[in-house]
């Protein structure tokens, strides 16, 4: 999955970018307070993308 597609899904679910790191960006779900690291690769493996979406309760 492309990183921008993953970020688009997270934004639609109400998550937002908390801060930029050196190799990861931190996304937060304000409803649950859960923070998840998203790697800065242009292509993110499907399994990892699904795990991030599930962890942030961003399934729309």
Short mmCIF file of N, CA, C and O in Angstrom, two decimals:
data_model
loop_
_atom_site.label_atom_id
_atom_site.label_comp_id
_atom_site.label_asym_id
_atom_site.label_seq_id
_atom_site.Cartn_x
_atom_site.Cartn_y
_atom_site.Cartn_z
N UNK A 1 0.85 -1.17 0.00
CA UNK A 1 0.00 0.00 0.00
C UNK A 1 0.90 1.24 0.00
O UNK A 1 1.91 1.27 0.69
N UNK A 2 0.53 2.22 -0.79
CA UNK A 2 1.28 3.47 -0.82
C UNK A 2 1.07 4.21 0.50
O UNK A 2 0.00 4.18 1.09
N UNK A 3 2.12 4.87 0.95
CA UNK A 3 2.05 5.59 2.22
C UNK A 3 0.97 6.67 2.18
O UNK A 3 0.23 6.86 3.14
N UNK A 4 0.86 7.37 1.08
CA UNK A 4 -0.13 8.45 1.00
C UNK A 4 -1.56 7.90 1.07
O UNK A 4 -2.45 8.54 1.61
N UNK A 5 -1.77 6.69 0.54
CA UNK A 5 -3.10 6.06 0.64
C UNK A 5 -3.41 5.70 2.09
O UNK A 5 -4.54 5.88 2.55
N UNK A 6 -2.42 5.19 2.80
CA UNK A 6 -2.61 4.87 4.22
C UNK A 6 -2.91 6.13 5.01
O UNK A 6 -3.84 6.16 5.83
N UNK A 7 -2.16 7.20 4.76
CA UNK A 7 -2.39 8.46 5.47
C UNK A 7 -3.78 9.02 5.16
O UNK A 7 -4.44 9.56 6.03
N UNK A 8 -4.23 8.87 3.94
CA UNK A 8 -5.56 9.33 3.55
C UNK A 8 -6.63 8.58 4.35
O UNK A 8 -7.58 9.18 4.86
N UNK A 9 -6.46 7.26 4.49
CA UNK A 9 -7.42 6.46 5.26
C UNK A 9 -7.42 6.88 6.73
O UNK A 9 -8.47 6.96 7.36
N UNK A 10 -6.25 7.17 7.26
CA UNK A 10 -6.16 7.58 8.66
C UNK A 10 -6.85 8.92 8.88
O UNK A 10 -7.57 9.12 9.85
N UNK A 11 -6.63 9.86 7.96
CA UNK A 11 -7.27 11.17 8.07
C UNK A 11 -8.79 11.06 8.00
O UNK A 11 -9.50 11.73 8.75
N UNK A 12 -9.29 10.24 7.09
CA UNK A 12 -10.74 10.06 6.96
C UNK A 12 -11.35 9.48 8.22
O UNK A 12 -12.52 9.71 8.50
N UNK A 13 -10.58 8.71 8.97
CA UNK A 13 -11.07 8.09 10.19
C UNK A 13 -10.95 9.04 11.39
O UNK A 13 -11.31 8.67 12.50
N UNK A 14 -10.41 10.25 11.17
CA UNK A 14 -10.31 11.22 12.25
C UNK A 14 -8.96 11.26 12.94
O UNK A 14 -8.77 12.01 13.90
N UNK A 15 -8.01 10.45 12.48
CA UNK A 15 -6.67 10.47 13.06
C UNK A 15 -5.89 11.66 12.49
O UNK A 15 -6.22 12.16 11.43
N UNK A 16 -4.88 12.08 13.23
CA UNK A 16 -4.05 13.16 12.72
C UNK A 16 -2.58 12.93 13.06
O UNK A 16 -2.25 12.13 13.93
N UNK A 17 -1.73 13.64 12.35
CA UNK A 17 -0.29 13.52 12.50
C UNK A 17 0.13 14.21 13.79
O UNK A 17 -0.14 15.40 13.99
N UNK A 18 0.76 13.47 14.68
CA UNK A 18 1.20 14.05 15.96
C UNK A 18 2.56 14.71 15.80
O UNK A 18 2.75 15.85 16.20
N UNK A 19 3.54 13.97 15.24
CA UNK A 19 4.86 14.55 15.01
C UNK A 19 5.64 13.73 14.00
O UNK A 19 5.35 12.56 13.78
N UNK A 20 6.61 14.37 13.41
CA UNK A 20 7.51 13.72 12.45
C UNK A 20 8.75 13.24 13.19
O UNK A 20 9.30 13.95 14.02
N UNK A 21 9.18 12.04 12.88
CA UNK A 21 10.41 11.52 13.43
C UNK A 21 11.43 11.36 12.33
O UNK A 21 11.20 11.75 11.19
N UNK A 22 12.55 10.76 12.65
CA UNK A 22 13.60 10.58 11.65
C UNK A 22 13.21 9.52 10.61
O UNK A 22 13.37 9.74 9.42
N UNK A 23 12.68 8.40 11.08
CA UNK A 23 12.33 7.34 10.15
C UNK A 23 10.86 6.94 10.23
O UNK A 23 10.41 6.11 9.46
N UNK A 24 10.12 7.53 11.17
CA UNK A 24 8.70 7.23 11.33
C UNK A 24 7.94 8.53 11.61
O UNK A 24 8.52 9.51 12.06
N UNK A 25 6.64 8.50 11.34
CA UNK A 25 5.77 9.58 11.77
C UNK A 25 4.78 8.99 12.76
O UNK A 25 4.39 7.83 12.65
N UNK A 26 4.41 9.77 13.75
CA UNK A 26 3.48 9.29 14.76
C UNK A 26 2.09 9.84 14.48
O UNK A 26 1.91 11.05 14.32
N UNK A 27 1.12 8.94 14.41
CA UNK A 27 -0.28 9.28 14.18
C UNK A 27 -1.06 8.97 15.43
O UNK A 27 -0.77 8.00 16.13
N UNK A 28 -2.05 9.79 15.74
CA UNK A 28 -2.86 9.60 16.94
C UNK A 28 -4.34 9.58 16.60
O UNK A 28 -4.78 10.31 15.70
N UNK A 29 -5.06 8.73 17.29
CA UNK A 29 -6.52 8.71 17.20
C UNK A 29 -7.02 9.48 18.43
O UNK A 29 -6.89 8.99 19.56
N UNK A 30 -7.56 10.68 18.26
CA UNK A 30 -7.94 11.50 19.41
C UNK A 30 -9.08 10.90 20.23
O UNK A 30 -9.19 11.18 21.43
N UNK A 31 -9.90 10.05 19.64
CA UNK A 31 -11.01 9.45 20.39
C UNK A 31 -10.52 8.42 21.39
O UNK A 31 -11.05 8.32 22.49
N UNK A 32 -9.51 7.65 21.02
CA UNK A 32 -9.01 6.61 21.91
C UNK A 32 -7.67 6.97 22.56
O UNK A 32 -7.28 6.35 23.54
N UNK A 33 -6.96 7.94 21.98
CA UNK A 33 -5.66 8.33 22.52
C UNK A 33 -4.52 7.41 22.10
O UNK A 33 -3.40 7.54 22.57
N UNK A 34 -4.79 6.48 21.20
CA UNK A 34 -3.78 5.52 20.75
C UNK A 34 -2.86 6.19 19.74
O UNK A 34 -3.30 6.91 18.85
N UNK A 35 -1.56 5.96 19.91
CA UNK A 35 -0.54 6.50 19.02
C UNK A 35 0.12 5.34 18.29
O UNK A 35 0.44 4.32 18.90
N UNK A 36 0.35 5.50 17.00
CA UNK A 36 0.96 4.44 16.19
C UNK A 36 2.03 5.05 15.29
O UNK A 36 1.85 6.14 14.74
N UNK A 37 3.15 4.36 15.14
CA UNK A 37 4.24 4.81 14.27
C UNK A 37 4.02 4.29 12.86
O UNK A 37 3.71 3.12 12.66
N UNK A 38 4.16 5.18 11.88
CA UNK A 38 4.04 4.82 10.47
C UNK A 38 5.39 5.06 9.81
O UNK A 38 5.92 6.17 9.88
N UNK A 39 5.99 4.02 9.20
CA UNK A 39 7.30 4.21 8.57
C UNK A 39 7.24 5.19 7.40
O UNK A 39 6.20 5.39 6.79
N UNK A 40 8.37 5.80 7.10
CA UNK A 40 8.44 6.81 6.05
C UNK A 40 8.83 6.22 4.70
O UNK A 40 9.42 6.90 3.88
N UNK A 41 8.49 4.98 4.44
CA UNK A 41 8.74 4.37 3.15
C UNK A 41 7.61 4.77 2.20
O UNK A 41 6.49 5.00 2.62
N UNK A 42 7.91 4.84 0.90
CA UNK A 42 6.86 5.16 -0.05
C UNK A 42 5.89 4.00 -0.19
O UNK A 42 4.70 4.20 -0.43
N UNK A 43 6.36 2.79 0.00
CA UNK A 43 5.53 1.60 -0.08
C UNK A 43 5.57 0.89 1.27
O UNK A 43 6.64 0.58 1.79
N UNK A 44 4.39 0.66 1.86
CA UNK A 44 4.29 -0.01 3.15
C UNK A 44 3.65 -1.37 2.91
O UNK A 44 2.64 -1.46 2.22
N UNK A 45 4.24 -2.40 3.49
CA UNK A 45 3.71 -3.75 3.28
C UNK A 45 2.26 -3.82 3.75
O UNK A 45 1.87 -3.19 4.74
N UNK A 46 1.47 -4.58 3.03
CA UNK A 46 0.03 -4.68 3.27
C UNK A 46 -0.28 -5.13 4.70
O UNK A 46 -1.18 -4.60 5.34
N UNK A 47 0.47 -6.11 5.18
CA UNK A 47 0.24 -6.63 6.52
C UNK A 47 0.45 -5.54 7.58
O UNK A 47 -0.34 -5.41 8.51
N UNK A 48 1.51 -4.76 7.43
CA UNK A 48 1.79 -3.68 8.38
C UNK A 48 0.74 -2.58 8.29
O UNK A 48 0.29 -2.06 9.31
N UNK A 49 0.32 -2.24 7.09
CA UNK A 49 -0.71 -1.21 6.92
C UNK A 49 -2.00 -1.62 7.60
O UNK A 49 -2.64 -0.81 8.28
N UNK A 50 -2.40 -2.87 7.44
CA UNK A 50 -3.62 -3.36 8.09
C UNK A 50 -3.49 -3.33 9.61
O UNK A 50 -4.44 -3.01 10.32
N UNK A 51 -2.31 -3.65 10.12
CA UNK A 51 -2.07 -3.62 11.56
C UNK A 51 -2.19 -2.19 12.10
O UNK A 51 -2.79 -1.95 13.15
N UNK A 52 -1.65 -1.22 11.37
CA UNK A 52 -1.72 0.18 11.79
C UNK A 52 -3.17 0.66 11.79
O UNK A 52 -3.63 1.30 12.74
N UNK A 53 -3.91 0.33 10.74
CA UNK A 53 -5.31 0.73 10.64
C UNK A 53 -6.12 0.12 11.78
O UNK A 53 -6.93 0.79 12.42
N UNK A 54 -5.89 -1.15 12.06
CA UNK A 54 -6.64 -1.83 13.12
C UNK A 54 -6.27 -1.25 14.48
O UNK A 54 -7.13 -1.03 15.33
N UNK A 55 -5.00 -0.99 14.71
CA UNK A 55 -4.53 -0.47 15.99
C UNK A 55 -5.13 0.91 16.28
O UNK A 55 -5.48 1.20 17.42
N UNK A 56 -5.25 1.74 15.25
CA UNK A 56 -5.79 3.09 15.43
C UNK A 56 -7.32 3.13 15.32
O UNK A 56 -7.91 4.21 15.37
N UNK A 57 -7.94 1.97 15.18
CA UNK A 57 -9.40 1.90 15.01
C UNK A 57 -9.85 2.78 13.87
O UNK A 57 -10.83 3.52 13.96
N UNK A 58 -9.11 2.72 12.75
CA UNK A 58 -9.37 3.58 11.61
C UNK A 58 -10.08 2.84 10.49
O UNK A 58 -10.05 3.26 9.34
N UNK A 59 -10.71 1.73 10.80
CA UNK A 59 -11.41 0.96 9.77
C UNK A 59 -12.71 1.67 9.44
O UNK A 59 -13.58 1.83 10.27
N UNK A 60 -12.80 2.16 8.21
CA UNK A 60 -13.97 2.92 7.79
C UNK A 60 -14.81 2.11 6.84
O UNK A 60 -14.34 1.38 6.06
#
